Short mmCIF file of C-alpha atoms in Angstrom, two decimals:
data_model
loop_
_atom_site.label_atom_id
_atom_site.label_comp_id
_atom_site.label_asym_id
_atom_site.label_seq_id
_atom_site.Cartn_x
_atom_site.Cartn_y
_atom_site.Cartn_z
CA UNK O 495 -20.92 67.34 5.51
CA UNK O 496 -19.29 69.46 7.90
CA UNK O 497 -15.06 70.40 6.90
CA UNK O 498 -13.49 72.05 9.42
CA UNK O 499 -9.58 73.39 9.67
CA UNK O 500 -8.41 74.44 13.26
CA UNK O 501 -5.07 75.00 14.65
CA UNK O 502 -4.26 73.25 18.06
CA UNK O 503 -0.84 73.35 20.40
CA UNK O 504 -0.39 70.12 20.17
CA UNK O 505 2.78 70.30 22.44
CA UNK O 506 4.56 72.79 24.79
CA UNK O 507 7.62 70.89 25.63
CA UNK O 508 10.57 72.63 28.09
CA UNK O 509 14.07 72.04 27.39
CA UNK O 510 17.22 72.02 28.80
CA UNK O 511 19.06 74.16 31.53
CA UNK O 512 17.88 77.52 29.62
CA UNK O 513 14.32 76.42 29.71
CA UNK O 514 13.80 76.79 26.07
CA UNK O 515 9.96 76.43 24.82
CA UNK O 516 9.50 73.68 21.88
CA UNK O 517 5.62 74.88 20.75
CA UNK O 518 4.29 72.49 18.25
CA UNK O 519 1.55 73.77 16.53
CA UNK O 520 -1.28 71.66 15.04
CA UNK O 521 -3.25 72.31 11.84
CA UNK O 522 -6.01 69.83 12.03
CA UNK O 523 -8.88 69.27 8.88
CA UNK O 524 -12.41 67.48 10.37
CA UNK O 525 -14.88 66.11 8.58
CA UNK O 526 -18.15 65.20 10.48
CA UNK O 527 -16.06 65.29 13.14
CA UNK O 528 -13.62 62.90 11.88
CA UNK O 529 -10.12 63.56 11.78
CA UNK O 530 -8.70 63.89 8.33
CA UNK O 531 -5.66 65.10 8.58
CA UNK O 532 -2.91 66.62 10.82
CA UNK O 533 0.36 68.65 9.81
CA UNK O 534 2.96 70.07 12.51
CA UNK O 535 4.58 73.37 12.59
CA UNK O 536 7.31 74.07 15.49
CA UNK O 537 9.14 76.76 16.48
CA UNK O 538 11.15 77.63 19.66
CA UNK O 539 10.99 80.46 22.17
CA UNK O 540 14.41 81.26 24.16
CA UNK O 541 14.32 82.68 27.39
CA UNK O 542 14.35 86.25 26.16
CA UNK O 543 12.20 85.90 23.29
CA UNK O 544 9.03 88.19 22.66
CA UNK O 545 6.04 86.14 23.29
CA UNK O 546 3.80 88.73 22.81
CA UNK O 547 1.87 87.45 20.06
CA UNK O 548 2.54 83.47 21.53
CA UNK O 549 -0.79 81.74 22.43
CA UNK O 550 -2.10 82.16 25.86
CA UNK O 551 -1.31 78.35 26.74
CA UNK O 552 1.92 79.06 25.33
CA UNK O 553 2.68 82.49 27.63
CA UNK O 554 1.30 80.79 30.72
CA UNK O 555 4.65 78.00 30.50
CA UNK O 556 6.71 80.50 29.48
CA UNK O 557 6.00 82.87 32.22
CA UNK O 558 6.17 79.66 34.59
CA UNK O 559 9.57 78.52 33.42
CA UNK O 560 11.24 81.94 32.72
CA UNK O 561 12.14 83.25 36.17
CA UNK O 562 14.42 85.94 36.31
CA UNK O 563 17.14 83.76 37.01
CA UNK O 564 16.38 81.42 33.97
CA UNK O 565 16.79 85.09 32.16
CA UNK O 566 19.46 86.51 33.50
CA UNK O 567 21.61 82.94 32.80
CA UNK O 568 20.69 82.73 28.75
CA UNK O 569 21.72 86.23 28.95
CA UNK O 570 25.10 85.39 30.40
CA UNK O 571 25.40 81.92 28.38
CA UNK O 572 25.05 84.47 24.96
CA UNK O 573 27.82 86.42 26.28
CA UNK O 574 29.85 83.83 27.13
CA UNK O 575 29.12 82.30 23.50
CA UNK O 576 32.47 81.05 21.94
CA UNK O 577 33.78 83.48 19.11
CA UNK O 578 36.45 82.83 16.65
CA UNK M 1177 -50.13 -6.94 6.97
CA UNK M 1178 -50.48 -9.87 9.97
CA UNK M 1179 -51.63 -8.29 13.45
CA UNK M 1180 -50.81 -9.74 16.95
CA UNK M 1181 -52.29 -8.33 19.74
CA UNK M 1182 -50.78 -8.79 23.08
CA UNK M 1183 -50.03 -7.20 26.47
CA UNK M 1184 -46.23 -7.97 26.90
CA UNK M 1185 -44.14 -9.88 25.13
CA UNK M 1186 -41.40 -11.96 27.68
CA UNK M 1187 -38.40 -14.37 26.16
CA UNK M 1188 -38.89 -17.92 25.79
CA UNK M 1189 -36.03 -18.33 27.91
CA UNK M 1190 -33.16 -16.93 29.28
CA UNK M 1191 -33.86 -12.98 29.86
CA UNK M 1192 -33.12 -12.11 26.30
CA UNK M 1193 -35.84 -11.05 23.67
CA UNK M 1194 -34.79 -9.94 19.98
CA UNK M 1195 -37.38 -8.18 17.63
CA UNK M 1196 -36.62 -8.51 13.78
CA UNK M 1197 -33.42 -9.49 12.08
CA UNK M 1198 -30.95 -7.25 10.91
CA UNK M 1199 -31.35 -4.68 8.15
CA UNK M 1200 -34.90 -4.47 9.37
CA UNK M 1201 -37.10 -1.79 10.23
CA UNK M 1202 -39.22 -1.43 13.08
CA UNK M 1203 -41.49 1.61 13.05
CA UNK M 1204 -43.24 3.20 16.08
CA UNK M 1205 -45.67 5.67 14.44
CA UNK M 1206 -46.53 9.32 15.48
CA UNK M 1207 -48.33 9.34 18.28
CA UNK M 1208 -46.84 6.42 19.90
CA UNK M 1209 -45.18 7.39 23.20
CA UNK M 1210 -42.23 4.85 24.20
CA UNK M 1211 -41.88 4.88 27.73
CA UNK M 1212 -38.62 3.79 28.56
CA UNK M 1213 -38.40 6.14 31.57
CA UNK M 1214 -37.83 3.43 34.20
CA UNK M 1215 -35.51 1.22 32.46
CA UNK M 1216 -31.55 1.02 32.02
CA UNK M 1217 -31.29 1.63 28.40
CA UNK M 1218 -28.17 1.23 26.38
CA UNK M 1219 -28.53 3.77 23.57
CA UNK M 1220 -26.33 2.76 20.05
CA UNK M 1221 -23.09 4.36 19.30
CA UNK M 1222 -24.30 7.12 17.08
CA UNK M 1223 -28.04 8.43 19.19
CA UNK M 1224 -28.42 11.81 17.04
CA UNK M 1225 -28.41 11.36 13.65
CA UNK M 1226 -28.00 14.22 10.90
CA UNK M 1227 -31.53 13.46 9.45
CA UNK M 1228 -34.16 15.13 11.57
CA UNK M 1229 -34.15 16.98 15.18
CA UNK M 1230 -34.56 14.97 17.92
CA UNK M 1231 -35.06 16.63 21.49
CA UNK M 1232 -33.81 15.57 24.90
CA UNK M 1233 -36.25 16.56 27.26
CA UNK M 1234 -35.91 17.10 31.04
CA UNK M 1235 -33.04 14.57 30.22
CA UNK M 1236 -29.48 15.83 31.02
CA UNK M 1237 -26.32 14.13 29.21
CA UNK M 1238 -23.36 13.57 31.85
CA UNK M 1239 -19.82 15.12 31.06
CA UNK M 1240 -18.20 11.92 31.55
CA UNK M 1241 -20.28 10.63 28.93
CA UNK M 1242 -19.63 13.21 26.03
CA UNK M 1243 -16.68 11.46 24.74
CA UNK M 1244 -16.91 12.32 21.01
CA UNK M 1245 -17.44 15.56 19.17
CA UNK M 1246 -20.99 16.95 19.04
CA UNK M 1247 -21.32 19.23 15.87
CA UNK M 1248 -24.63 21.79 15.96
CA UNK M 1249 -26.76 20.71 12.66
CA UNK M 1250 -25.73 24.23 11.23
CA UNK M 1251 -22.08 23.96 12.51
CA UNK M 1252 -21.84 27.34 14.20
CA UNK M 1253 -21.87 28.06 18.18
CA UNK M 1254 -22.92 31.58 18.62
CA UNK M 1255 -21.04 33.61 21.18
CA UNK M 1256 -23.96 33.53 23.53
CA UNK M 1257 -23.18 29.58 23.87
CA UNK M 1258 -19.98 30.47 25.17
CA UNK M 1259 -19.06 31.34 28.62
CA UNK M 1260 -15.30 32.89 28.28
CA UNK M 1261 -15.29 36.19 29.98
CA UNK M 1262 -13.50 39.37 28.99
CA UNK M 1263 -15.45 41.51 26.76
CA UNK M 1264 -16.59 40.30 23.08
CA UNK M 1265 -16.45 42.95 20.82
CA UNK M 1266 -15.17 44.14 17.11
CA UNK M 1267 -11.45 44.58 18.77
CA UNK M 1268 -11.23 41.03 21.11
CA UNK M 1269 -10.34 37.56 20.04
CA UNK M 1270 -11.02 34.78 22.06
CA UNK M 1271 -8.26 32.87 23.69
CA UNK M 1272 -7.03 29.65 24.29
CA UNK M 1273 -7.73 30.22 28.37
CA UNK M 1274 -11.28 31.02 27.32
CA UNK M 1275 -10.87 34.91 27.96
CA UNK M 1276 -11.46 37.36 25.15
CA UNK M 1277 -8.87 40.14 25.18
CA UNK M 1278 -7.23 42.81 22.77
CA UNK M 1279 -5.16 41.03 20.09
CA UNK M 1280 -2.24 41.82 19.31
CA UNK M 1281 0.46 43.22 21.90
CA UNK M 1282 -0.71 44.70 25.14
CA UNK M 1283 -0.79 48.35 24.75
CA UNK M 1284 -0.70 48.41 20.73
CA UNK M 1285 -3.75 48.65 18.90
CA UNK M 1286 -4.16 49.04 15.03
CA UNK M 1287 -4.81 52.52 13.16
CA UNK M 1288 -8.34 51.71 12.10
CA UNK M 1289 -8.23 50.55 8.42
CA UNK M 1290 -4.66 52.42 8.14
CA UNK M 1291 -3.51 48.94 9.61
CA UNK M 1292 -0.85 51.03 11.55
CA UNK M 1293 0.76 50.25 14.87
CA UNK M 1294 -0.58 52.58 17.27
CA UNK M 1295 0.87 52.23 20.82
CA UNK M 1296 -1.51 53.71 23.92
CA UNK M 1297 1.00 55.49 25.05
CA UNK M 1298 2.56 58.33 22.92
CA UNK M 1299 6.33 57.85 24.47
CA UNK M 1300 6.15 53.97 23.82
CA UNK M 1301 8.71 52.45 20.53
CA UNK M 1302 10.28 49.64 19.47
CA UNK M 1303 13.77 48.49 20.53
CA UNK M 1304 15.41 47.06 17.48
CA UNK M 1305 18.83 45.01 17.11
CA UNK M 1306 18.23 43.64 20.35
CA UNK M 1307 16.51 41.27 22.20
CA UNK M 1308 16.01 42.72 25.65
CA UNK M 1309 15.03 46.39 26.59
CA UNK M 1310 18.24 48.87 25.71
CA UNK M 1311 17.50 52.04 25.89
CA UNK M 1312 20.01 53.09 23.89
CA UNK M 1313 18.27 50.88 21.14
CA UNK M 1314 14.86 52.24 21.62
CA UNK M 1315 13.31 54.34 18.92
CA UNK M 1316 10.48 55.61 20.35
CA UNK M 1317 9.99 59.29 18.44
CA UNK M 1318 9.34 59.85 15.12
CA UNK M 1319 7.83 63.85 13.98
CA UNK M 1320 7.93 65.30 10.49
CA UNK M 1321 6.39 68.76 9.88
CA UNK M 1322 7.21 72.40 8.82
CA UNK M 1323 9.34 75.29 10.43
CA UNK M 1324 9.77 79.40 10.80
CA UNK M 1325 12.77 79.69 12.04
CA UNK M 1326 13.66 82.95 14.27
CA UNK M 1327 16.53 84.86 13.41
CA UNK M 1328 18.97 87.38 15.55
CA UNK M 1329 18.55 90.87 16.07
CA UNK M 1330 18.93 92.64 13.29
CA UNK M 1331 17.67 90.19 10.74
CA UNK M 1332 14.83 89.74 9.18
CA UNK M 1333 12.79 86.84 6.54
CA UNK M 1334 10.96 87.61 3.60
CA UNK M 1335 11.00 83.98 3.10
CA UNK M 1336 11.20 81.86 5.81
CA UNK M 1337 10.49 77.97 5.11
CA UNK M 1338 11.74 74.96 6.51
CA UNK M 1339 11.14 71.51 6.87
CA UNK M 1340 12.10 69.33 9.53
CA UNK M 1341 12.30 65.17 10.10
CA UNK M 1342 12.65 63.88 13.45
CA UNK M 1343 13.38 60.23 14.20
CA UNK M 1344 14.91 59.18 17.22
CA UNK M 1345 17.06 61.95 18.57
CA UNK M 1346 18.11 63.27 15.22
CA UNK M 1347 16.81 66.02 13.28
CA UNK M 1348 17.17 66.50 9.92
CA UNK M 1349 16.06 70.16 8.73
CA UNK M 1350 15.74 71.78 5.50
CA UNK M 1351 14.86 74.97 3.58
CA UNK M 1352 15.24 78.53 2.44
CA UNK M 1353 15.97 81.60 3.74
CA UNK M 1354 16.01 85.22 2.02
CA UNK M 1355 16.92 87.69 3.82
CA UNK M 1356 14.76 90.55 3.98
CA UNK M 1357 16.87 93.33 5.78
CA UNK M 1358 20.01 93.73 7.72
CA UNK M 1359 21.45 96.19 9.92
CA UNK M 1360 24.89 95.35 8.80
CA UNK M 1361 26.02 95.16 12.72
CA UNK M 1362 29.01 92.55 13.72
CA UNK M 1363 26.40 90.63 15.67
CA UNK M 1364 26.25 86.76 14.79
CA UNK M 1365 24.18 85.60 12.63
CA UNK M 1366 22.12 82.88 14.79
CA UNK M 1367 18.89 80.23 13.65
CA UNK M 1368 16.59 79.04 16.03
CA UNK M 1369 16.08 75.11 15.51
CA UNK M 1370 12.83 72.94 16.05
CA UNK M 1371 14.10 71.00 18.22
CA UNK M 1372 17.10 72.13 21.39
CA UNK M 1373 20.49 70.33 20.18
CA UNK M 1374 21.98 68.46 22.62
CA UNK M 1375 25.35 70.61 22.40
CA UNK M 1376 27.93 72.30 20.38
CA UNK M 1377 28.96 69.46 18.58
CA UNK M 1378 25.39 68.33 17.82
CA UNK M 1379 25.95 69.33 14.28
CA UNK M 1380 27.63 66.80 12.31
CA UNK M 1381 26.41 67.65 9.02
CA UNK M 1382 25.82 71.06 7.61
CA UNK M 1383 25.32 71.99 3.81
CA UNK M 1384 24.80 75.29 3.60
CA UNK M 1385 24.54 77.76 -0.06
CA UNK M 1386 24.38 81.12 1.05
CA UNK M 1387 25.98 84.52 0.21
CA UNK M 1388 29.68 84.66 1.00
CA UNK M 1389 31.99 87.95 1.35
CA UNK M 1390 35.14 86.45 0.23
CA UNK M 1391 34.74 82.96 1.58
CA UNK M 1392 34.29 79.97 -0.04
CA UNK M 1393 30.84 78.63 2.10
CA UNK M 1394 29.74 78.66 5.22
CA UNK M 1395 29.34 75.91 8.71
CA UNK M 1396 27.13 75.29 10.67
CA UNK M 1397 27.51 74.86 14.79
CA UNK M 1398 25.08 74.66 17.55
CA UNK M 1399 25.44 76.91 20.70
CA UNK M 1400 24.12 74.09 22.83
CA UNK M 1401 21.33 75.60 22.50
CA UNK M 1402 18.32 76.05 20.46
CA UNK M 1403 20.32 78.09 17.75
CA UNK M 1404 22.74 77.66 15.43
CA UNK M 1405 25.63 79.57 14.64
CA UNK M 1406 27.71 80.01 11.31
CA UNK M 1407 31.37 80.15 10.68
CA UNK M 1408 32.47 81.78 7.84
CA UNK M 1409 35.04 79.22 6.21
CA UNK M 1410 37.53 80.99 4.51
CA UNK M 1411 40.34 80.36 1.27
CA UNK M 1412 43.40 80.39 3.25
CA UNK M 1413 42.45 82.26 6.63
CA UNK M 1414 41.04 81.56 9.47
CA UNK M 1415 37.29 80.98 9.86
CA UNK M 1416 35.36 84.05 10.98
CA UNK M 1417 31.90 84.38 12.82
CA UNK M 1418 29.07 84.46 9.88
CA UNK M 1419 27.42 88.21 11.31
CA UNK M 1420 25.10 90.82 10.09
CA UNK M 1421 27.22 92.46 8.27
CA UNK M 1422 27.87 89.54 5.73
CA UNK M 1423 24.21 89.96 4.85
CA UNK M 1424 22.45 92.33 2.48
CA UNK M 1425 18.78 92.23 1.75
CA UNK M 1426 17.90 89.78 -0.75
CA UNK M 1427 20.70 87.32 0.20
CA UNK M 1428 19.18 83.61 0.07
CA UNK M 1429 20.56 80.92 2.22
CA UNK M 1430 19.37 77.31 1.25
CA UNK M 1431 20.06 74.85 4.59
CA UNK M 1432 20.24 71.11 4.88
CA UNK M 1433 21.84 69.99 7.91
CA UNK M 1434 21.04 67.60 10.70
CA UNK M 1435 21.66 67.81 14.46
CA UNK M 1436 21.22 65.78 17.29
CA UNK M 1437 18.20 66.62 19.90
CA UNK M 1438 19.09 66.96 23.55
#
């Protein structure tokens, strides 16, 4: 009887103008190779985040999505942000 | 017993010949072959009867013939008897165009013993309230799972735990945040989200405990983005930006407030 516990990205998902990065993170339990159980954990990645420590499936969109001028926009859109 | 021993036995008259009367029984013992092969015979109502096995051979029954029911002795045809096509497994019912196929809807399968719904494809859902397709009445998302939500420059989490509930395009989130440290600096004090809102006015609920510096509690907006942002709400004043330097280290901030994806 084999119990396992792995973490997958179970989604990378783009969104919006700014080209944030949804990551959903899977933490799966197998036994015998049979799925027991699966919980999510997300977090989100804007445009000038630090994705140093990301996962390398996780860089590789990010890096593909976050041109310069995807950049240099969020970074405009921030100062723009409405203040009281 | 009385014997009579003759080669053929012909009728009197006429063309008709009757042995016995009725409610007798004639016997024709084992071993006795009745050769009937070359004659017209007109075989009683009920041929097979449920006591014994008898066997056809080389004899075919036509179509047109079979006008009643013919029940097997152990009243069970196995599914080699049957020619429907499709494929006859654990998963396939058999129907009434003689075609074995998936039951249920096409595309929809059940979770094992779970008995759940599972559709094949992960963006399908159900419309509900209506009776044709309606996008706008198609719930086809449902997530639930935990969160670390990132903070703005100068922030940072010793506790950092959040729950989140999608369904549709609406997320409800929940949790607890203490702040660790903070550089006391006028910039805003911004969340990251799970999921992107779909604008400023995403936000239509926010209950939020926190610290306060004078004001009575504290809203919630989202920079159409995938932050949120905090107004100080004030006795008496205007609202003010929620920034760093509301915050001290050990400040705890308990969140639930939902949103509305984009």
């Amino acid at each position: 009887m084999a119990l396992t516990k792995e973490t997958q990205i179970g989604k990378i998902e783009v969104v919006g103008k700014h080209k944030f990065v949804q990551v959903r993170t899977d933490t799966v339990v197998i036994e015998d190779g049979e799925e027991l159980s699966r919980k999510y954990h997300r977090h989100t990645l804007a445009p000038d985040a630090n994705i140093t420590n990301e996962h390398s499936e996780v860089q590789a969109v990010c890096n593909a999505v976050w041109t310069q001028d995807v950049k240099d926009a969020y970074e405009t859109f921030k100062a723009n942000q409405e203040s009281l | 017993m009385s014997k009579l021993e003759v080669d053929k036995i012909d009728p009197q008259s006429g063309t008709d010949l009757e042995l016995g009367s009725s409610g007798d029984t004639i016997t024709i013992p084992t071993g006795v072959t009745l050769d009937a092969s070359n004659a017209t015979t007109t075989l009683p109502a009920n041929v097979v009867t449920t006591d014994g096995t008898q066997t056809l051979t080389n004899k075919s029954i036509a179509a047109t013939q079979l006008t009643g029911t013919i029940t097997p002795s152990d009243n069970t045809v196995s599914l080699a008897k049957l020619t429907a096509t499709g494929t006859k497994d654990a998963t396939t019912f058999l129907r009434g165009d003689n075609t074995f196929a998936a039951a249920g809807l096409n595309g929809w399968s059940e979770d094992g013993a779970n008995n759940n719904l599972l559709p094949a494809s992960a963006s399908a859902g159900i419309y509900l309230g209506v009776n044709s397709a309606t996008a706008a009445n198609l719930l086809d998302d449902y997530e639930e799972g935990s969160f670390t939500t990132t903070l703005n420059a100068g922030l940072t989490a010793s506790i950092n735990d959040f729950n989140y509930t999608k369904i549709g395009n609406f997320v409800i989130l929940s949790g607890k945040l203490t702040v660790s440290t903070s550089d006391g600096s006028s910039t805003n004090v911004t969340m990251s989200l799970p999921f992107t809102s779909s604008g400023r006015n995403a936000v239509t609920v926010a209950l939020v405990s926190g610290p306060n510096t004078g004001d009575i509690g504290l809203a919630a907006y989202s920079n159409s983005s995938s932050d949120i942002s905090f107004y100080n709400v004030n006795d008496n004043a205007n609202e003010s930006n929620h920034r760093n330097s509301d915050v001290s280290g050990g400040d705890e901030y308990y969140f639930t407030f939902t949103y509305r994806s984009a």
